[in-house]
CSV table of C-alpha atoms and ligand atoms in Angstrom, one decimal:
chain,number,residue,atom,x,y,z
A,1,UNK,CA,-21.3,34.2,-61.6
A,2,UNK,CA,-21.6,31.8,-64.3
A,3,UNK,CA,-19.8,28.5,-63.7
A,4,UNK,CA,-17.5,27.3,-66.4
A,5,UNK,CA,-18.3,24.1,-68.3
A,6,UNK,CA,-17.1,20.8,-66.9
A,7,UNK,CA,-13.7,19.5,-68.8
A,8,UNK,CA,-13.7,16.9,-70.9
A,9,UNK,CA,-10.3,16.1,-69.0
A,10,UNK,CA,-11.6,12.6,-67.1
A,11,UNK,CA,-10.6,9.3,-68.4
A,12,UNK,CA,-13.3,7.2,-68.7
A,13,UNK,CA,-12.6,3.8,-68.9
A,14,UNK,CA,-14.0,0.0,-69.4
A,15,UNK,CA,-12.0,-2.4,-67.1
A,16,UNK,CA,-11.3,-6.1,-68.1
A,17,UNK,CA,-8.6,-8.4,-66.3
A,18,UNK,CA,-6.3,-5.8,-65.0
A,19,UNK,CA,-7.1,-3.7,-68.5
A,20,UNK,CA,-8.5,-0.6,-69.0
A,21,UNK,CA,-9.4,0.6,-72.1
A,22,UNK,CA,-10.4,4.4,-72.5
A,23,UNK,CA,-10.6,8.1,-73.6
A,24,UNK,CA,-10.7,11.3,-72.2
A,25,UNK,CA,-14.2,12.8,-71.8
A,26,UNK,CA,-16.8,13.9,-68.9
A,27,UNK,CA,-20.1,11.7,-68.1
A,28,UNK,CA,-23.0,13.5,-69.1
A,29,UNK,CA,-25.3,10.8,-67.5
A,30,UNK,CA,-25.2,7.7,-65.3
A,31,UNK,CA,-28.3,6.2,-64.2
A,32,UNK,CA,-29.2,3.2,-63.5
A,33,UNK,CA,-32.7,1.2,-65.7
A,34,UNK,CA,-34.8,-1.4,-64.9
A,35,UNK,CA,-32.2,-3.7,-66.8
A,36,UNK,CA,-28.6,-1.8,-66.3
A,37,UNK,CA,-26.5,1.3,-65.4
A,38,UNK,CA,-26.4,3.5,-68.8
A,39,UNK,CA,-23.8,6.2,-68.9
A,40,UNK,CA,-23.6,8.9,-71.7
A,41,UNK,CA,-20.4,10.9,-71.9
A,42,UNK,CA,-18.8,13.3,-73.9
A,43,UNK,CA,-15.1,12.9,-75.4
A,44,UNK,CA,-12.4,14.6,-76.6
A,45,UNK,CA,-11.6,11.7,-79.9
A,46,UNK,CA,-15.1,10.3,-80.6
A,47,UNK,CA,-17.7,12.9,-79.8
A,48,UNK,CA,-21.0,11.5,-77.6
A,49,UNK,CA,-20.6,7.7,-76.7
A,50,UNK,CA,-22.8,5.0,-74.8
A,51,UNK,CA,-21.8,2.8,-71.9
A,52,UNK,CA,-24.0,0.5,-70.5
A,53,UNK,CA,-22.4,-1.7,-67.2
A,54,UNK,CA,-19.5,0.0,-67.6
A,55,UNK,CA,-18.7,-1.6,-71.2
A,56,UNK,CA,-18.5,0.6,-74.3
A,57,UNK,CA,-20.9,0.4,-76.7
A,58,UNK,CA,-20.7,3.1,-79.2
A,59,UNK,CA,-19.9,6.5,-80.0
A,60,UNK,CA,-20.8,9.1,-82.5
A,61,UNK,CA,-17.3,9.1,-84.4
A,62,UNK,CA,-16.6,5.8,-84.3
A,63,UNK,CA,-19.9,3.4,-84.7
A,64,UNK,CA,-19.4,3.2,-87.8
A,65,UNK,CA,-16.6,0.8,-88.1
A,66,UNK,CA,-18.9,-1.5,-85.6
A,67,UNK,CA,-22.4,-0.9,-87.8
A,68,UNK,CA,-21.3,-1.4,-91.5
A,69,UNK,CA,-19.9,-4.5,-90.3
A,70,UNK,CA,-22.3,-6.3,-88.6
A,71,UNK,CA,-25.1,-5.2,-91.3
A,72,UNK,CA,-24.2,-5.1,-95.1
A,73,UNK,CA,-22.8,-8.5,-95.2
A,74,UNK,CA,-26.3,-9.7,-94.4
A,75,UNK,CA,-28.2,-7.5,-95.9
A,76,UNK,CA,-26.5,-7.3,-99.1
A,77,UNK,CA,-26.5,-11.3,-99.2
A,78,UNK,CA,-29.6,-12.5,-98.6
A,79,UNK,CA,-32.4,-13.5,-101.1
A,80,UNK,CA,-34.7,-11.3,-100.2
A,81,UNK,CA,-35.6,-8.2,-97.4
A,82,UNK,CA,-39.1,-8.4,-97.4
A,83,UNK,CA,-39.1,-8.8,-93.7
A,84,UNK,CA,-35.7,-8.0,-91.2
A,85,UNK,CA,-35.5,-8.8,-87.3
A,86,UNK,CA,-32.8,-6.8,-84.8
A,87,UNK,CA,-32.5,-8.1,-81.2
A,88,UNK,CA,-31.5,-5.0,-79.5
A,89,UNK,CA,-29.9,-2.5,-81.0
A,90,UNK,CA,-31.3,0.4,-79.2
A,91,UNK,CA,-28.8,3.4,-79.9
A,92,UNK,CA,-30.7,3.0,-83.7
A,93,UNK,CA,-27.4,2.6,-85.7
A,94,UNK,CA,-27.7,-0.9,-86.9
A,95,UNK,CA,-31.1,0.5,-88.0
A,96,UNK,CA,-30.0,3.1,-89.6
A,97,UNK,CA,-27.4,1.1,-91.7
A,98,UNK,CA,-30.4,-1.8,-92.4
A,99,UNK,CA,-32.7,0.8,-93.9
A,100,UNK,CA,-30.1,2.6,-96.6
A,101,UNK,CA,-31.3,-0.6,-98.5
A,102,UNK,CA,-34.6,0.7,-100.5
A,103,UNK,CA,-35.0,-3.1,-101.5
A,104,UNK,CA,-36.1,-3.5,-97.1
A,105,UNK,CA,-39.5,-3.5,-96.4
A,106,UNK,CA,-40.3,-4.2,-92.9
A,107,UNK,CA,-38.2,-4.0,-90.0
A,108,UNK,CA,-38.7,-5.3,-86.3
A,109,UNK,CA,-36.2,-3.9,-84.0
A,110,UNK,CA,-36.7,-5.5,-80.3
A,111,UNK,CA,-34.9,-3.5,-77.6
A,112,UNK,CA,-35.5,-4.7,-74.0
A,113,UNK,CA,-34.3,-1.2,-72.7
A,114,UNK,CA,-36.7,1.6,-73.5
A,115,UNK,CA,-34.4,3.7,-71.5
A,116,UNK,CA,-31.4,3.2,-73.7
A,117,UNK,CA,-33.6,4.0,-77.1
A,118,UNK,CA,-34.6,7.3,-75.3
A,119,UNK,CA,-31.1,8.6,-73.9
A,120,UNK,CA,-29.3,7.3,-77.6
A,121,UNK,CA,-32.3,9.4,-79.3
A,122,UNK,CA,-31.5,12.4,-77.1
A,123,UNK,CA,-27.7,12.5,-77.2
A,124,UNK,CA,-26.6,10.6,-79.7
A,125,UNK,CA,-29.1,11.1,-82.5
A,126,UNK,CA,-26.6,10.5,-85.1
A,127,UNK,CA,-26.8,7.2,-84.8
A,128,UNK,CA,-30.5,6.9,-85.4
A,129,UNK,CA,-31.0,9.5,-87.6
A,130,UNK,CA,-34.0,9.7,-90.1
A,131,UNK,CA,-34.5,5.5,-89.0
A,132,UNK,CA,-36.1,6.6,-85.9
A,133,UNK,CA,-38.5,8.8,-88.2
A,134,UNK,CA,-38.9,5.8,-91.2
A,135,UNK,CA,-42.3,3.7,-91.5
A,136,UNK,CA,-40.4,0.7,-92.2
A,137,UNK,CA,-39.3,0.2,-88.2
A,138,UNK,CA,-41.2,-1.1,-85.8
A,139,UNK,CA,-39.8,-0.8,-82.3
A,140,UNK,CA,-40.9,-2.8,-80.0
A,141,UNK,CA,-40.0,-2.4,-76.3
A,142,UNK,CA,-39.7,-6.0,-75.5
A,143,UNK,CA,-37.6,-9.0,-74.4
A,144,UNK,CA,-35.7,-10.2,-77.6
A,145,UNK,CA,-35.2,-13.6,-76.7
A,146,UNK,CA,-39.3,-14.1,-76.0
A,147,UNK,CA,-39.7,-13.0,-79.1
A,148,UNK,CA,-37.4,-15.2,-80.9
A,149,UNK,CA,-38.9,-18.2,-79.2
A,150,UNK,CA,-42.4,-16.6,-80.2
A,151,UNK,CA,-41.7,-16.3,-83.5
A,152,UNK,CA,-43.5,-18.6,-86.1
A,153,UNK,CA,-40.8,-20.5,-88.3
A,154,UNK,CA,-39.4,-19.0,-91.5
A,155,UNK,CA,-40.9,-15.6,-90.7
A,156,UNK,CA,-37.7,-13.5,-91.4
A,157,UNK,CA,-34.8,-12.7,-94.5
A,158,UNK,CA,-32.4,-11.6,-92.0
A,159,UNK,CA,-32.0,-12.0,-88.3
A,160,UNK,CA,-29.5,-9.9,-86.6
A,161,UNK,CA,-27.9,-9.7,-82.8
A,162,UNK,CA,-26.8,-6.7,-81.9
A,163,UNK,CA,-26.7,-7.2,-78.1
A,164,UNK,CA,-24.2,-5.7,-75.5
A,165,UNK,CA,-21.6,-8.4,-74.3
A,166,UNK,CA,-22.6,-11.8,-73.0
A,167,UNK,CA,-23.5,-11.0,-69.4
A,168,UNK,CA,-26.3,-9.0,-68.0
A,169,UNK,CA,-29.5,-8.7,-70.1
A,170,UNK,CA,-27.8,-9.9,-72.9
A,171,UNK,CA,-26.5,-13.4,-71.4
A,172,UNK,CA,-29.5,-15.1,-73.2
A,173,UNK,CA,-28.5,-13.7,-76.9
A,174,UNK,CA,-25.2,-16.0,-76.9
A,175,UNK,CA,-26.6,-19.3,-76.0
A,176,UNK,CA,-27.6,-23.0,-78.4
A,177,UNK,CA,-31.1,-22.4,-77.5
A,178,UNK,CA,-31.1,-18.5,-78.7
A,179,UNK,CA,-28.8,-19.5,-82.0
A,180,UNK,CA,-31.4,-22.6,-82.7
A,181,UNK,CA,-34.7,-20.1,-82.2
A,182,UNK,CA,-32.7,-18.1,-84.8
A,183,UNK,CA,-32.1,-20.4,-87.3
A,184,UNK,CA,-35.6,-21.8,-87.0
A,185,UNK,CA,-37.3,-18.5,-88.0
A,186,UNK,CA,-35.1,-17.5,-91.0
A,187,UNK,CA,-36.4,-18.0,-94.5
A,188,UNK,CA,-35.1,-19.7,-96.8
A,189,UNK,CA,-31.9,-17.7,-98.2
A,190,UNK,CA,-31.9,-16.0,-94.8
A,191,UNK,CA,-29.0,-14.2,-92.9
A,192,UNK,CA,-28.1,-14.5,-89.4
A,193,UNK,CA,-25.4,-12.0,-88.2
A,194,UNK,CA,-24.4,-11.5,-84.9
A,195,UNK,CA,-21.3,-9.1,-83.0
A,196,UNK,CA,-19.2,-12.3,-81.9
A,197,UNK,CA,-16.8,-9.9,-79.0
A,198,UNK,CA,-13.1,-9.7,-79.4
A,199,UNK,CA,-10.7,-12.6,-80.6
A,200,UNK,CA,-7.8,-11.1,-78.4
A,201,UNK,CA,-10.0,-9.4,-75.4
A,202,UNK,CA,-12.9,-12.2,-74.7
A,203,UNK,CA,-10.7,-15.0,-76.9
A,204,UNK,CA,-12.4,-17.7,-75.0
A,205,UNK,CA,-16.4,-16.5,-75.9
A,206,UNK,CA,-15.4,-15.6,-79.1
A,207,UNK,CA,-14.3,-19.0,-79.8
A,208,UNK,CA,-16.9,-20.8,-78.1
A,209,UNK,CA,-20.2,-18.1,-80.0
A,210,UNK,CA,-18.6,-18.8,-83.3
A,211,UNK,CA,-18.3,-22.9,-82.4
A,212,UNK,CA,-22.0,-22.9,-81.6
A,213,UNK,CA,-23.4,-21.1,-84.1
A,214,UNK,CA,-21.3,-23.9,-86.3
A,215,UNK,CA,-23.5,-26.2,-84.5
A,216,UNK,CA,-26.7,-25.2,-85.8
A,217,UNK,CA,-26.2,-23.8,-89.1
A,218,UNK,CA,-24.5,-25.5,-92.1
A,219,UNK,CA,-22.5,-22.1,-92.8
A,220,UNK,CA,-21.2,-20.1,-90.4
A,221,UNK,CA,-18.2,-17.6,-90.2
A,222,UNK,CA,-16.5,-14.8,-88.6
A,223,UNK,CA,-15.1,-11.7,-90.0
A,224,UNK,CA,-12.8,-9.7,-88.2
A,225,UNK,CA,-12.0,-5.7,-88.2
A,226,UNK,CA,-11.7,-3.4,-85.6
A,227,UNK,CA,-13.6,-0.6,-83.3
A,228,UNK,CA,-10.9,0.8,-81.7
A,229,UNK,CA,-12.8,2.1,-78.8
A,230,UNK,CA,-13.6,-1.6,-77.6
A,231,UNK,CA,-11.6,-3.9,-75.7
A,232,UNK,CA,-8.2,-4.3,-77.6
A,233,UNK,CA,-9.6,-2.6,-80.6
A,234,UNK,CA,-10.1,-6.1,-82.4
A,235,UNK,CA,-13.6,-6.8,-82.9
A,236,UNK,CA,-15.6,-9.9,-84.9
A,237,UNK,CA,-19.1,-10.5,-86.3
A,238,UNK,CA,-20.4,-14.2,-86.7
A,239,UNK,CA,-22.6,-14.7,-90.2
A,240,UNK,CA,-24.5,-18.0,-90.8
A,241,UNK,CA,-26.9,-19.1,-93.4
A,242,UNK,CA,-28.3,-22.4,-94.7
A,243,UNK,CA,-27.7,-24.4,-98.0
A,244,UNK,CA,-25.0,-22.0,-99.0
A,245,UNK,CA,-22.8,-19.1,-97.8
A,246,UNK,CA,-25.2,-16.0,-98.6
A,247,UNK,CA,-23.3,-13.7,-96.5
A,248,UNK,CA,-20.0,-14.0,-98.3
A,249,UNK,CA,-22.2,-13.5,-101.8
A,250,UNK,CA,-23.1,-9.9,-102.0
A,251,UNK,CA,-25.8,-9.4,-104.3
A,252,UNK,CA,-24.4,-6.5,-106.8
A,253,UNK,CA,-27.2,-3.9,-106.9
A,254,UNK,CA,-27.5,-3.9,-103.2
A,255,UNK,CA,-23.7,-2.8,-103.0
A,256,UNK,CA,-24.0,-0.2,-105.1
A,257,UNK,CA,-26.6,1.3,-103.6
A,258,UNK,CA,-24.8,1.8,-100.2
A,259,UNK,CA,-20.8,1.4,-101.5
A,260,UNK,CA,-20.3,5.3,-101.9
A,261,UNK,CA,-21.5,6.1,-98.2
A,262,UNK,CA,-19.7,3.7,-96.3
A,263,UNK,CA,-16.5,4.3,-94.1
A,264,UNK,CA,-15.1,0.9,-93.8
A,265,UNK,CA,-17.3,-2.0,-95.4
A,266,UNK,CA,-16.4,-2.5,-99.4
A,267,UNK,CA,-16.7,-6.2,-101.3
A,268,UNK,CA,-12.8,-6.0,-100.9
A,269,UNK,CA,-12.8,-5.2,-97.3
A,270,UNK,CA,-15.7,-7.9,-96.5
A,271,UNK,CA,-13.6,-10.5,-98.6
A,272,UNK,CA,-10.2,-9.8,-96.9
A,273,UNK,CA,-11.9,-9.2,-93.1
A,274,UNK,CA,-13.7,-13.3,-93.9
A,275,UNK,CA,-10.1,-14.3,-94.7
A,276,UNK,CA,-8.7,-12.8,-91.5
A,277,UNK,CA,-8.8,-15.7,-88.9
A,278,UNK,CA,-5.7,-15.7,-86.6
A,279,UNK,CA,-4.2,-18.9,-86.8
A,280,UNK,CA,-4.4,-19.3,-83.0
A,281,UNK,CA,-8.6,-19.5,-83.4
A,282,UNK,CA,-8.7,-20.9,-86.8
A,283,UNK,CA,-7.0,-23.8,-84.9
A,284,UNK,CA,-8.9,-24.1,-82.0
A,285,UNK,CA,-12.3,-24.1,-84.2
A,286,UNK,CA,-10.5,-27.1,-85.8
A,287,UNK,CA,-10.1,-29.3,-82.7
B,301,LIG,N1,-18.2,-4.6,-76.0
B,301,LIG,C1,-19.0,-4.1,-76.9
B,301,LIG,C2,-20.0,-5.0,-77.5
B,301,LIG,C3,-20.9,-4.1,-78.3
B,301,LIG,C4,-22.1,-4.7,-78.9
B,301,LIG,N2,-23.1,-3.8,-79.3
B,301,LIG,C5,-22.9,-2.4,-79.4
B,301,LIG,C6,-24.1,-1.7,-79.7
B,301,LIG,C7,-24.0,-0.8,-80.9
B,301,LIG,N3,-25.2,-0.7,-81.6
């Protein structure tokens, strides 16, 4: 007898101070790494998506709206993309979106979890896509925060966080020391982007990333959008450079080579989602 396919009738869900936030689906796989518990599922809105500690990360019809927007407002502004760092990153989309710039020539991706790399590549290989394939990465199965402190200064264009939320392996990608390490090996005209959680869901670490980062760099701002899949929807990324505000100055050619194919970042869109502070945060970065 052959035994009909599981529904994709479960609610799967992320649970934050007496919230859930969720979608209907069926887990795929739920295992537990030398680092964390990784959980693949299948759902009914967003296709294949990627928990890890019970937090969603991504998912194939919706990463989009998290990727464009931590990546093109660094790459697109800074000086040069000779050489380009990501700190985790391991489901390959941040990659992905770094290497639709021809003008990149070398790119270090550290991911602490060889286990994620390999279920993302598997299930949701979207996400990668031809990166994984692309001479220009270098993956390197390591700890992101040794390698930051291991890093000669000045060594990269753009620097870019693209950790899970501050707890767990990630705890160390939200701290002065980390954010200093950062700014010491960015070149000059460099980029440092980071996701900075959710203004509404995690108002209190949002507040206090973007205030450190305001610590050690002369520029530093968030732009806010949304992935709706995340706690309350309403996300934020943290830019910072030095000497001037390269992140808010795309550099034309760069736009146009990636404008056409993108679902949610545009000049416009960058330029309204920097303007987008909340009054409630803009004035408690002010106190
Ligand atoms: N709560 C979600 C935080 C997500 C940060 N990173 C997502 C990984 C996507 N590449």
């Amino acid at each position: 007898m052959k035994s009909s396919p599981a529904p994709l009738n479960s609610w799967i869900d992320e649970y934050h101070q007496d919230i859930r936030y969720g979608m209907k689906g069926k887990i795929l796989i739920d295992e537990k790494s030398a680092f964390q518990r990784i959980t693949l599922i299948e759902s009914k809105r967003y296709g294949k998506g990627l928990l890890l500690d019970g937090c969603w990360m991504t998912a194939e019809h919706q990463e989009r709206h998290y990727h464009e927007c931590l990546v093109h407002p660094a790459i697109c502004g800074a000086k040069n993309l000779d050489k380009v760092l990501i700190i985790g990153g391991g489901d390959g989309g941040t990659a992905r979106e770094c290497l639709r710039h021809k003008a990149l020539k070398h790119l270090d991706m550290v991911e602490i979890d060889e286990r994620v790399v390999q279920l993302s590549q598997k299930y949701l290989p979207s996400l990668g896509d031809k990166a994984w394939d692309d001479p220009r990465l270098n993956l390197w199965i390591q700890d992101g925060i040794a390698w930051v402190k291991n890093t000669p200064d000045s060594s990269y264009d753009v620097v870019i966080i693209d950790g899970s939320d501050p707890a767990g392996p990630s705890k160390g990608l939200f701290n002065k020391t980390f954010f200093i390490n950062c700014r010491r090996i960015l070149k000059p005209g460099g980029i440092f982007a980071t996701q900075s959680e959710s203004p509404e869901a995690f108002r209190h670490v949002h507040i206090e990333i973007v205030r450190t980062i305001r610590e050690i760099f002369e520029y530093a701002d968030p732009l806010y959008g949304w992935v709706p899949m995340y706690p309350s929807g309403w996300w934020s990324w943290t830019f910072a450079s030095i000497g001037e505000p390269h992140y808010k100055n795309p550099i034309s050619f760069r736009v146009q080579e990636i404008a056409q194919e993108c679902d949610i970042w545009s000049i416009r869109w960058q330029q309204g989602a920097f303007k987008a502070m909340p009054a409630f945060i803009e004035r408690e970065l002010n106190k």
